[in-house]
Structure formats: C-alpha cells, structure tokens
Amino acid sequence: MADGVDELIDRYLLSSAQFEEKLRRVRPGQWTLPTPCSEWDVRALVNHMTRGNVNYVRLIDGATGAEFLRSRDADALGADPVAAYARSVQDCAAAFTAPGVMQRTVDYPLGRVTGRQALAVRTTDSTIHTWDLARAIGADETLDAGLVRWIDEHLDEIYAGLAETPVSAESTHRFFATPDGDPGSGASTQDRLLHRMGRTP
C-alpha cells in the first residue's frame, strides 16, 4: 500500500462522497428499511458511518479501542443526518491530514495500527457500506471502479495484523459478515470484493 498521504486522503474522501451521494437519496420513509447488515436499519447504518468517523478522530487524539467500542452505537446524527455525516467526514479528513498522523500508532479496537492503516480500513468500510446503503434504498449499486480495484488489490495488507479480518478463515466474524457460497467464475471485481466482505451482490 504505497499510497502517499494525499492519495490515501483522496481515496477516503472519494469513498465518503459516494456514501453521501446515496445518503442524500434517502427518502423520509426509508430510514427504517433493513440493510444487508442484519443488525442495522438505514438510520443505524448511517449512524455507524458517522459515529465511526467521529471515533476515528478520537483515536487520533489518543482514545483507546475500548472507548471506541463503548461509543460505537451512540447517536451522532441528531436532527440532520446528512449534515452530521458531512461534518464528520470533514473532521476525519482534517485529523488524518495533520503532520505525523499517518505514522502515529493508534489503539484501533482490533489491534494497534498506524494512522495510515487505520485510514485504509476506514476507506474500505466506507466503500462497502456505500453498497449496503444503495441496496437498502434501491439506488444504483455501482461503486467507484478505482476504489474497488485498490481495495481488492490491497485487502490483505489493509487488514494485516488485526485480531479479526474479512480475509482470514480463522475470523470469528463478530465484526465482518461471513461469505456465503461462491461468487462464480464470471463475477466482476466489485462482486468478488463484496462476496469476500460477506455480501450477496
């Protein structure tokens, strides 16, 4: 994963912008629709993404993985989910742009990682959950091809050393959904990636 700081920030911002584009399509009656993440409806998924950004900023500021998990489900949306999400993205990008942050070690809940690896995980999470949101609300499910290719090529490295990963047969699947079946020989790169992340395209 040889991306420079600016390249990785750009990937994060692109994945976040794709999620926001789907978020802006959510109609008033869709917030309680189920998503591919069985424990979350649409509002809970959007809160997970927004709270995740907030918690990544807290990690950069020295919070522990245990603190991250304790606040994981706390409401971060308030009365304006779109504005709350957009603000969380700006704050997260600013935090990772600060000098030295990419080399700093943070206490991510699944293991201590550099800021660079943490942001790669966040970018992957944002990309996959963009598909989840699109599927839930019936929007176009096509993800950015460059992001998909980058994640697919670096997936092992992105999750290297973590206690649970979507690429390990020994994973408990507490945090990552279990792949089901086979994506098929003719599956696209996006569909193969989604399958590895426990989705059914």
PDB file of C-alpha atoms in Angstrom:
ATOM      1  CA  MET A   1       0.000   0.000   0.000  1.00  0.00           C
ATOM      2  CA  ALA A   2       2.433   2.586  -1.280  1.00  0.00           C
ATOM      3  CA  ASP A   3      -0.042   5.461  -1.485  1.00  0.00           C
ATOM      4  CA  GLY A   4       1.182   8.837  -0.323  1.00  0.00           C
ATOM      5  CA  VAL A   5      -0.691  10.816   2.315  1.00  0.00           C
ATOM      6  CA  ASP A   6      -2.591  12.878  -0.250  1.00  0.00           C
ATOM      7  CA  GLU A   7      -3.538   9.806  -2.296  1.00  0.00           C
ATOM      8  CA  LEU A   8      -4.931   7.975   0.734  1.00  0.00           C
ATOM      9  CA  ILE A   9      -6.839  11.048   1.910  1.00  0.00           C
ATOM     10  CA  ASP A  10      -8.255  11.405  -1.607  1.00  0.00           C
ATOM     11  CA  ARG A  11      -9.411   7.776  -1.571  1.00  0.00           C
ATOM     12  CA  TYR A  12     -11.095   8.299   1.789  1.00  0.00           C
ATOM     13  CA  LEU A  13     -12.818  11.452   0.568  1.00  0.00           C
ATOM     14  CA  LEU A  14     -13.963   9.707  -2.600  1.00  0.00           C
ATOM     15  CA  SER A  15     -15.445   6.784  -0.695  1.00  0.00           C
ATOM     16  CA  SER A  16     -17.140   9.208   1.705  1.00  0.00           C
ATOM     17  CA  ALA A  17     -18.533  11.285  -1.152  1.00  0.00           C
ATOM     18  CA  GLN A  18     -20.051   8.169  -2.696  1.00  0.00           C
ATOM     19  CA  PHE A  19     -21.707   7.318   0.607  1.00  0.00           C
ATOM     20  CA  GLU A  20     -23.015  10.881   0.961  1.00  0.00           C
ATOM     21  CA  GLU A  21     -24.454  10.766  -2.552  1.00  0.00           C
ATOM     22  CA  LYS A  22     -26.540   7.720  -1.559  1.00  0.00           C
ATOM     23  CA  LEU A  23     -27.389   9.290   1.792  1.00  0.00           C
ATOM     24  CA  ARG A  24     -28.885  12.327   0.078  1.00  0.00           C
ATOM     25  CA  ARG A  25     -31.240   9.986  -1.785  1.00  0.00           C
ATOM     26  CA  VAL A  26     -32.766   8.545   1.400  1.00  0.00           C
ATOM     27  CA  ARG A  27     -36.449   9.473   1.484  1.00  0.00           C
ATOM     28  CA  PRO A  28     -38.330  10.112   4.747  1.00  0.00           C
ATOM     29  CA  GLY A  29     -39.974   6.693   4.716  1.00  0.00           C
ATOM     30  CA  GLN A  30     -36.722   4.779   4.118  1.00  0.00           C
ATOM     31  CA  TRP A  31     -34.893   5.354   7.404  1.00  0.00           C
ATOM     32  CA  THR A  32     -36.298   2.190   8.949  1.00  0.00           C
ATOM     33  CA  LEU A  33     -35.689  -0.065   5.952  1.00  0.00           C
ATOM     34  CA  PRO A  34     -33.457  -3.109   6.559  1.00  0.00           C
ATOM     35  CA  THR A  35     -29.910  -3.167   5.190  1.00  0.00           C
ATOM     36  CA  PRO A  36     -27.576  -6.036   4.235  1.00  0.00           C
ATOM     37  CA  CYS A  37     -26.094  -5.558   7.741  1.00  0.00           C
ATOM     38  CA  SER A  38     -28.797  -7.510   9.551  1.00  0.00           C
ATOM     39  CA  GLU A  39     -28.462  -5.633  12.850  1.00  0.00           C
ATOM     40  CA  TRP A  40     -28.938  -2.193  11.289  1.00  0.00           C
ATOM     41  CA  ASP A  41     -31.726  -0.359   9.532  1.00  0.00           C
ATOM     42  CA  VAL A  42     -30.840   2.580   7.259  1.00  0.00           C
ATOM     43  CA  ARG A  43     -30.622   5.111  10.089  1.00  0.00           C
ATOM     44  CA  ALA A  44     -28.447   2.783  12.186  1.00  0.00           C
ATOM     45  CA  LEU A  45     -26.121   2.202   9.211  1.00  0.00           C
ATOM     46  CA  VAL A  46     -25.764   5.949   8.607  1.00  0.00           C
ATOM     47  CA  ASN A  47     -25.149   6.459  12.318  1.00  0.00           C
ATOM     48  CA  HIS A  48     -22.486   3.739  12.235  1.00  0.00           C
ATOM     49  CA  MET A  49     -20.703   5.572   9.447  1.00  0.00           C
ATOM     50  CA  THR A  50     -20.993   8.979  11.109  1.00  0.00           C
ATOM     51  CA  ARG A  51     -20.057   7.761  14.581  1.00  0.00           C
ATOM     52  CA  GLY A  52     -17.197   5.814  13.017  1.00  0.00           C
ATOM     53  CA  ASN A  53     -15.717   8.992  11.574  1.00  0.00           C
ATOM     54  CA  VAL A  54     -16.091  10.733  14.930  1.00  0.00           C
ATOM     55  CA  ASN A  55     -14.409   7.832  16.708  1.00  0.00           C
ATOM     56  CA  TYR A  56     -11.508   7.733  14.257  1.00  0.00           C
ATOM     57  CA  VAL A  57     -10.834  11.362  15.107  1.00  0.00           C
ATOM     58  CA  ARG A  58     -10.891  10.394  18.779  1.00  0.00           C
ATOM     59  CA  LEU A  59      -8.368   7.610  18.103  1.00  0.00           C
ATOM     60  CA  ILE A  60      -6.047  10.155  16.526  1.00  0.00           C
ATOM     61  CA  ASP A  61      -6.484  12.270  19.652  1.00  0.00           C
ATOM     62  CA  GLY A  62      -5.448   9.336  21.873  1.00  0.00           C
ATOM     63  CA  ALA A  63      -8.677   7.479  22.676  1.00  0.00           C
ATOM     64  CA  THR A  64      -8.439   3.746  23.345  1.00  0.00           C
ATOM     65  CA  GLY A  65     -10.022   0.934  21.389  1.00  0.00           C
ATOM     66  CA  ALA A  66     -12.261   0.203  24.378  1.00  0.00           C
ATOM     67  CA  GLU A  67     -13.509   3.802  24.333  1.00  0.00           C
ATOM     68  CA  PHE A  68     -14.112   3.479  20.601  1.00  0.00           C
ATOM     69  CA  LEU A  69     -16.332   0.430  21.130  1.00  0.00           C
ATOM     70  CA  ARG A  70     -18.224   1.916  24.076  1.00  0.00           C
ATOM     71  CA  SER A  71     -19.416   4.837  21.971  1.00  0.00           C
ATOM     72  CA  ARG A  72     -19.828   2.856  18.744  1.00  0.00           C
ATOM     73  CA  ASP A  73     -23.641   2.967  18.764  1.00  0.00           C
ATOM     74  CA  ALA A  74     -24.174   6.382  20.386  1.00  0.00           C
ATOM     75  CA  ASP A  75     -26.295   8.701  18.265  1.00  0.00           C
ATOM     76  CA  ALA A  76     -24.210  11.006  16.077  1.00  0.00           C
ATOM     77  CA  LEU A  77     -26.942  12.110  13.646  1.00  0.00           C
ATOM     78  CA  GLY A  78     -29.248  14.367  15.629  1.00  0.00           C
ATOM     79  CA  ALA A  79     -31.961  16.071  13.591  1.00  0.00           C
ATOM     80  CA  ASP A  80     -29.926  16.404  10.370  1.00  0.00           C
ATOM     81  CA  PRO A  81     -28.208  13.132   9.398  1.00  0.00           C
ATOM     82  CA  VAL A  82     -26.823  14.456   6.111  1.00  0.00           C
ATOM     83  CA  ALA A  83     -25.163  17.469   7.735  1.00  0.00           C
ATOM     84  CA  ALA A  84     -23.868  15.352  10.615  1.00  0.00           C
ATOM     85  CA  TYR A  85     -22.300  12.847   8.225  1.00  0.00           C
ATOM     86  CA  ALA A  86     -20.753  15.531   6.006  1.00  0.00           C
ATOM     87  CA  ARG A  87     -19.266  17.276   9.045  1.00  0.00           C
ATOM     88  CA  SER A  88     -17.841  14.002  10.370  1.00  0.00           C
ATOM     89  CA  VAL A  89     -16.083  13.373   7.051  1.00  0.00           C
ATOM     90  CA  GLN A  90     -14.526  16.846   7.053  1.00  0.00           C
ATOM     91  CA  ASP A  91     -13.343  16.428  10.640  1.00  0.00           C
ATOM     92  CA  CYS A  92     -11.905  12.977   9.976  1.00  0.00           C
ATOM     93  CA  ALA A  93     -10.048  14.080   6.851  1.00  0.00           C
ATOM     94  CA  ALA A  94      -8.622  17.073   8.710  1.00  0.00           C
ATOM     95  CA  ALA A  95      -7.457  14.870  11.579  1.00  0.00           C
ATOM     96  CA  PHE A  96      -5.577  12.491   9.270  1.00  0.00           C
ATOM     97  CA  THR A  97      -4.032  15.353   7.317  1.00  0.00           C
ATOM     98  CA  ALA A  98      -2.243  16.682  10.401  1.00  0.00           C
ATOM     99  CA  PRO A  99       1.573  16.259  10.300  1.00  0.00           C
ATOM    100  CA  GLY A 100       2.815  12.873  11.517  1.00  0.00           C
ATOM    101  CA  VAL A 101      -0.607  11.287  11.948  1.00  0.00           C
ATOM    102  CA  MET A 102      -0.121   8.649   9.251  1.00  0.00           C
ATOM    103  CA  GLN A 103       2.949   7.340  11.093  1.00  0.00           C
ATOM    104  CA  ARG A 104       1.391   7.547  14.572  1.00  0.00           C
ATOM    105  CA  THR A 105       0.237   4.327  16.242  1.00  0.00           C
ATOM    106  CA  VAL A 106      -3.423   4.308  17.279  1.00  0.00           C
ATOM    107  CA  ASP A 107      -5.302   1.875  19.509  1.00  0.00           C
ATOM    108  CA  TYR A 108      -7.795   0.555  16.974  1.00  0.00           C
ATOM    109  CA  PRO A 109     -10.270  -1.908  18.584  1.00  0.00           C
ATOM    110  CA  LEU A 110      -8.922  -4.862  16.592  1.00  0.00           C
ATOM    111  CA  GLY A 111      -5.256  -4.052  17.162  1.00  0.00           C
ATOM    112  CA  ARG A 112      -2.716  -1.259  17.274  1.00  0.00           C
ATOM    113  CA  VAL A 113      -2.100   0.114  13.787  1.00  0.00           C
ATOM    114  CA  THR A 114      -0.554   3.145  12.142  1.00  0.00           C
ATOM    115  CA  GLY A 115      -2.734   6.058  11.167  1.00  0.00           C
ATOM    116  CA  ARG A 116      -2.134   5.073   7.538  1.00  0.00           C
ATOM    117  CA  GLN A 117      -3.567   1.584   8.062  1.00  0.00           C
ATOM    118  CA  ALA A 118      -6.454   2.936  10.132  1.00  0.00           C
ATOM    119  CA  LEU A 119      -7.465   5.281   7.314  1.00  0.00           C
ATOM    120  CA  ALA A 120      -7.214   2.450   4.785  1.00  0.00           C
ATOM    121  CA  VAL A 121      -9.597   0.408   6.948  1.00  0.00           C
ATOM    122  CA  ARG A 122     -11.949   3.395   7.225  1.00  0.00           C
ATOM    123  CA  THR A 123     -11.891   3.878   3.451  1.00  0.00           C
ATOM    124  CA  THR A 124     -12.714   0.221   2.872  1.00  0.00           C
ATOM    125  CA  ASP A 125     -15.544   0.365   5.411  1.00  0.00           C
ATOM    126  CA  SER A 126     -16.973   3.459   3.744  1.00  0.00           C
ATOM    127  CA  THR A 127     -16.870   1.847   0.321  1.00  0.00           C
ATOM    128  CA  ILE A 128     -18.565  -1.393   1.350  1.00  0.00           C
ATOM    129  CA  HIS A 129     -21.225   0.392   3.385  1.00  0.00           C
ATOM    130  CA  THR A 130     -21.969   2.597   0.368  1.00  0.00           C
ATOM    131  CA  TRP A 131     -23.116  -0.556  -1.388  1.00  0.00           C
ATOM    132  CA  ASP A 132     -25.125  -1.566   1.696  1.00  0.00           C
ATOM    133  CA  LEU A 133     -26.938   1.776   1.699  1.00  0.00           C
ATOM    134  CA  ALA A 134     -27.566   1.644  -2.051  1.00  0.00           C
ATOM    135  CA  ARG A 135     -29.003  -1.868  -1.769  1.00  0.00           C
ATOM    136  CA  ALA A 136     -31.234  -0.835   1.146  1.00  0.00           C
ATOM    137  CA  ILE A 137     -32.805   2.157  -0.618  1.00  0.00           C
ATOM    138  CA  GLY A 138     -32.889   0.743  -4.145  1.00  0.00           C
ATOM    139  CA  ALA A 139     -30.252   3.100  -5.565  1.00  0.00           C
ATOM    140  CA  ASP A 140     -27.537   2.382  -8.143  1.00  0.00           C
ATOM    141  CA  GLU A 141     -25.149  -0.119  -6.521  1.00  0.00           C
ATOM    142  CA  THR A 142     -22.167   0.595  -8.775  1.00  0.00           C
ATOM    143  CA  LEU A 143     -19.109   1.568  -6.737  1.00  0.00           C
ATOM    144  CA  ASP A 144     -16.171   3.594  -7.999  1.00  0.00           C
ATOM    145  CA  ALA A 145     -14.125   1.159 -10.083  1.00  0.00           C
ATOM    146  CA  GLY A 146     -10.796   2.622  -8.973  1.00  0.00           C
ATOM    147  CA  LEU A 147     -11.669   2.290  -5.304  1.00  0.00           C
ATOM    148  CA  VAL A 148     -12.895  -1.258  -5.776  1.00  0.00           C
ATOM    149  CA  ARG A 149      -9.711  -2.230  -7.623  1.00  0.00           C
ATOM    150  CA  TRP A 150      -7.477  -0.594  -4.984  1.00  0.00           C
ATOM    151  CA  ILE A 151      -9.267  -2.344  -2.106  1.00  0.00           C
ATOM    152  CA  ASP A 152      -9.291  -5.680  -3.919  1.00  0.00           C
ATOM    153  CA  GLU A 153      -5.565  -5.481  -4.629  1.00  0.00           C
ATOM    154  CA  HIS A 154      -4.617  -4.427  -1.079  1.00  0.00           C
ATOM    155  CA  LEU A 155      -7.209  -6.180   1.090  1.00  0.00           C
ATOM    156  CA  ASP A 156      -4.727  -8.447   2.877  1.00  0.00           C
ATOM    157  CA  GLU A 157      -2.431  -5.512   3.602  1.00  0.00           C
ATOM    158  CA  ILE A 158      -5.282  -3.257   4.742  1.00  0.00           C
ATOM    159  CA  TYR A 159      -6.297  -5.737   7.441  1.00  0.00           C
ATOM    160  CA  ALA A 160      -2.842  -7.137   8.211  1.00  0.00           C
ATOM    161  CA  GLY A 161      -2.223  -7.856  11.894  1.00  0.00           C
ATOM    162  CA  LEU A 162      -5.762  -7.214  13.102  1.00  0.00           C
ATOM    163  CA  ALA A 163      -7.402  -9.631  15.526  1.00  0.00           C
ATOM    164  CA  GLU A 164     -10.292 -10.153  13.131  1.00  0.00           C
ATOM    165  CA  THR A 165     -10.271  -9.601   9.397  1.00  0.00           C
ATOM    166  CA  PRO A 166     -12.527 -10.400   6.433  1.00  0.00           C
ATOM    167  CA  VAL A 167      -9.648 -12.255   4.771  1.00  0.00           C
ATOM    168  CA  SER A 168      -8.904 -14.845   7.475  1.00  0.00           C
ATOM    169  CA  ALA A 169     -10.529 -18.263   7.684  1.00  0.00           C
ATOM    170  CA  GLU A 170      -9.983 -18.130  11.448  1.00  0.00           C
ATOM    171  CA  SER A 171     -12.011 -14.927  11.850  1.00  0.00           C
ATOM    172  CA  THR A 172     -14.827 -15.084  14.408  1.00  0.00           C
ATOM    173  CA  HIS A 173     -16.968 -12.942  12.075  1.00  0.00           C
ATOM    174  CA  ARG A 174     -18.012 -10.824  15.007  1.00  0.00           C
ATOM    175  CA  PHE A 175     -17.224  -7.656  13.056  1.00  0.00           C
ATOM    176  CA  PHE A 176     -17.270  -8.949   9.479  1.00  0.00           C
ATOM    177  CA  ALA A 177     -20.051 -10.863   7.744  1.00  0.00           C
ATOM    178  CA  THR A 178     -19.377 -14.433   6.609  1.00  0.00           C
ATOM    179  CA  PRO A 179     -19.054 -15.018   2.844  1.00  0.00           C
ATOM    180  CA  ASP A 180     -21.755 -17.355   1.561  1.00  0.00           C
ATOM    181  CA  GLY A 181     -21.337 -19.658  -1.413  1.00  0.00           C
ATOM    182  CA  ASP A 182     -19.230 -18.781  -4.423  1.00  0.00           C
ATOM    183  CA  PRO A 183     -19.341 -15.546  -6.431  1.00  0.00           C
ATOM    184  CA  GLY A 184     -18.986 -17.505  -9.674  1.00  0.00           C
ATOM    185  CA  SER A 185     -16.248 -17.522 -12.291  1.00  0.00           C
ATOM    186  CA  GLY A 186     -17.785 -14.660 -14.247  1.00  0.00           C
ATOM    187  CA  ALA A 187     -18.204 -12.323 -11.273  1.00  0.00           C
ATOM    188  CA  SER A 188     -16.954  -8.754 -11.603  1.00  0.00           C
ATOM    189  CA  THR A 189     -14.191  -7.359  -9.405  1.00  0.00           C
ATOM    190  CA  GLN A 190     -16.848  -5.488  -7.413  1.00  0.00           C
ATOM    191  CA  ASP A 191     -18.948  -8.603  -6.909  1.00  0.00           C
ATOM    192  CA  ARG A 192     -15.910 -10.664  -5.873  1.00  0.00           C
ATOM    193  CA  LEU A 193     -14.929  -7.999  -3.349  1.00  0.00           C
ATOM    194  CA  LEU A 194     -18.454  -7.746  -1.963  1.00  0.00           C
ATOM    195  CA  HIS A 195     -18.551 -11.535  -1.622  1.00  0.00           C
ATOM    196  CA  ARG A 196     -15.282 -11.532   0.321  1.00  0.00           C
ATOM    197  CA  MET A 197     -16.855  -8.933   2.623  1.00  0.00           C
ATOM    198  CA  GLY A 198     -19.860 -11.171   3.276  1.00  0.00           C
ATOM    199  CA  ARG A 199     -22.319  -9.562   0.878  1.00  0.00           C
ATOM    200  CA  THR A 200     -24.592 -11.144  -1.745  1.00  0.00           C
ATOM    201  CA  PRO A 201     -24.482  -8.860  -4.813  1.00  0.00           C
TER     202      PRO A 201
END
